[in-house]
């Protein structure tokens, strides 16, 4: 029978148990001491304000970046020298599995959602997202799913079949115990939230733009979110099915992917990558959107080739669905199938190249300012170019038979995911930090973090391309001396430590900024072009006192140039009316907790917990359905008071 | 977007001007000349959002269909569809479900005419037909299981029970949902909010009918052929 031990005696696990308990006690004590429980509940846990939800996503993403990063450092420590005993094989398997899972689903996804939430409504001149209550549900499903995956490390055992969890390895026969259940359920729960976010922002962008804003007037970040939402809507159902069927195999004994009774494991792999490949575009396209905003703002130029940028986003989001088989060219599908998917994969490089050239042409003859967002953007371009080139190498199906599952592949996808998504999210974080917190994040600490992380990146991953060619495969936990792998591995580990130190500097930078950082009193610290910079930092909860009037792209820039009247975008006293807003609600977080309870019940096969969780979710839905008192009006007086205090009202 | 009356749009782009003195008590109406479910900006957004949700659900079923089509011949020496499926049984199920879609449509029709009790009546008929469908399906499943054709028997049966069962559980959820809406219409009458709910639950119900047509064809008809 599976090993369902609750507390493992492994000293590292025990240590983390103790740390978690101490941290929890500390948080509870601090909240009680400073009498902050009510504030936490009213202002944050029950909020439906997209800006606050965005900040909560950001905090969670950075925490998960830390967790996934610690996993990475542990792996690199284990691989630094041959025959290391820092981690045993089982522990190593758990660590690489949770590293991948957390980085994709609990770091990259919430990071892009943080920017969706903070930026999109402000950029399109909306007062909120289309479904604010659903937005809160999405966040809490993500957050409690992340907690569910994280407790696996201390209770019951972590998943250890890789972040892709291919059956039959991840099936009951070869992975008994609750580990894989944790993986399947936490992904399923966060997946529901992600799907809802996709729908929410699609409708927000299509239906809630300020009067006069045509699709082709939208800022490119908003366009990139639209493209990512389309991908989410079409891709996530495939993940839902892949996970559900594997869970049925494990808990109900069905035969979808077993080696007996006619099951077919390749079916899982196809379903998984029908989601998994678009997923890499889901997390990269918003980064492309960030780069477009940053380069245009800090070159003081309109983006070059706006229409081709939009076309490239859409082309990537469509062709991205036709490439999934390149993750398993060795499946044995035959030359015809492999050729189709190889060519489709290579085609993606064309619109991506269009985007990169447009960014370069935007900078050409621009008046470039080297701020932190710009540094991360500039670092992205060569990094992504190398990653793209190795990607085309991998797309060559015959050559892929050599690279498959080697460190060459590991180096490639880290190069595009870190060099693309992570750099992009950092650029976005630095760029919109003043809008979120009213503080500018740009100090010597930021620079140190940037250089350590960047140089560390190349030191870490360049040797891994070589290791791939030298025959080192992924997911091995140790190797013997004399293979020639020692030096590259050792160098790679040094690079990983540098990136770790870079991350610590970034955290110091953030803390430092709140204490001594430069306040942004203008609302427009970068001399921006798009609507979010027409608002104070942070924006009032209703965003826009009067909705802006849109007559083209970059209207805020046009207003600042004197080409349009100020009343087009700034609050206009004559047009003030009561503002319709949604009320806060505790139901989303309560629903998340019940999902969590049901998840724990399913992980361990405890029926009463499943029933409590399921009934709780149903109860929350019924309760909400019968609640007709869900919104209110902000009176004009209050708006006048707020806007006058900010000195913004135009008579 | 020519007139600047749009200025007054709120969080949901709603016009506050109608907030007071509308014919629906404290529910503010943005577009009094539209059908009730579209009279608030919020309702209209939710209907559009629900269409997109149905799109995701369609893809979910498409993945299950793909799995079924791949595995339908993987019977591992166990019973095949041809041996199991009873033409009379699945024809009855089809007839009942398609009829329920029609009665659900009648509920929407009566809602547009403002007939509260007829709306409730037709929704009850629809929910009852849905229950009849689910109970026939449960009967069918139990019968197969007693014959040894369980979900664990073969990959074909795993795919069959999961695909058909997912549809059945959607119908079951739809029934519970419909009951909650029947209560709300009974208590609150027809207003823009309840109208939107009746409209959306019917969209969902029709969608399940469409999925069933594919199930009927791909699973049952192709199964007995």
JSON list of C-alpha atoms in Angstrom, two decimals, chain A residues 76-88 477-479 497:
[
{"chain": "A", "resi": 76, "resn": "UNK", "atom": "CA", "xyz": [22.44, 22.76, -8.79]},
{"chain": "A", "resi": 77, "resn": "UNK", "atom": "CA", "xyz": [24.13, 22.07, -5.44]},
{"chain": "A", "resi": 78, "resn": "UNK", "atom": "CA", "xyz": [23.52, 18.36, -5.88]},
{"chain": "A", "resi": 79, "resn": "UNK", "atom": "CA", "xyz": [24.92, 18.46, -9.43]},
{"chain": "A", "resi": 80, "resn": "UNK", "atom": "CA", "xyz": [27.89, 20.76, -8.69]},
{"chain": "A", "resi": 81, "resn": "UNK", "atom": "CA", "xyz": [30.29, 17.84, -8.30]},
{"chain": "A", "resi": 82, "resn": "UNK", "atom": "CA", "xyz": [30.18, 14.15, -9.24]},
{"chain": "A", "resi": 83, "resn": "UNK", "atom": "CA", "xyz": [28.83, 11.61, -6.75]},
{"chain": "A", "resi": 84, "resn": "UNK", "atom": "CA", "xyz": [27.29, 14.22, -4.45]},
{"chain": "A", "resi": 85, "resn": "UNK", "atom": "CA", "xyz": [25.10, 13.15, -1.54]},
{"chain": "A", "resi": 86, "resn": "UNK", "atom": "CA", "xyz": [23.35, 16.43, -0.80]},
{"chain": "A", "resi": 87, "resn": "UNK", "atom": "CA", "xyz": [20.01, 15.05, -2.02]},
{"chain": "A", "resi": 88, "resn": "UNK", "atom": "CA", "xyz": [19.07, 11.41, -2.52]},
{"chain": "A", "resi": 477, "resn": "UNK", "atom": "CA", "xyz": [20.49, 13.18, -9.83]},
{"chain": "A", "resi": 478, "resn": "UNK", "atom": "CA", "xyz": [24.18, 12.41, -9.93]},
{"chain": "A", "resi": 479, "resn": "UNK", "atom": "CA", "xyz": [26.97, 11.42, -12.30]},
{"chain": "A", "resi": 497, "resn": "UNK", "atom": "CA", "xyz": [24.11, 30.94, -7.06]}
]
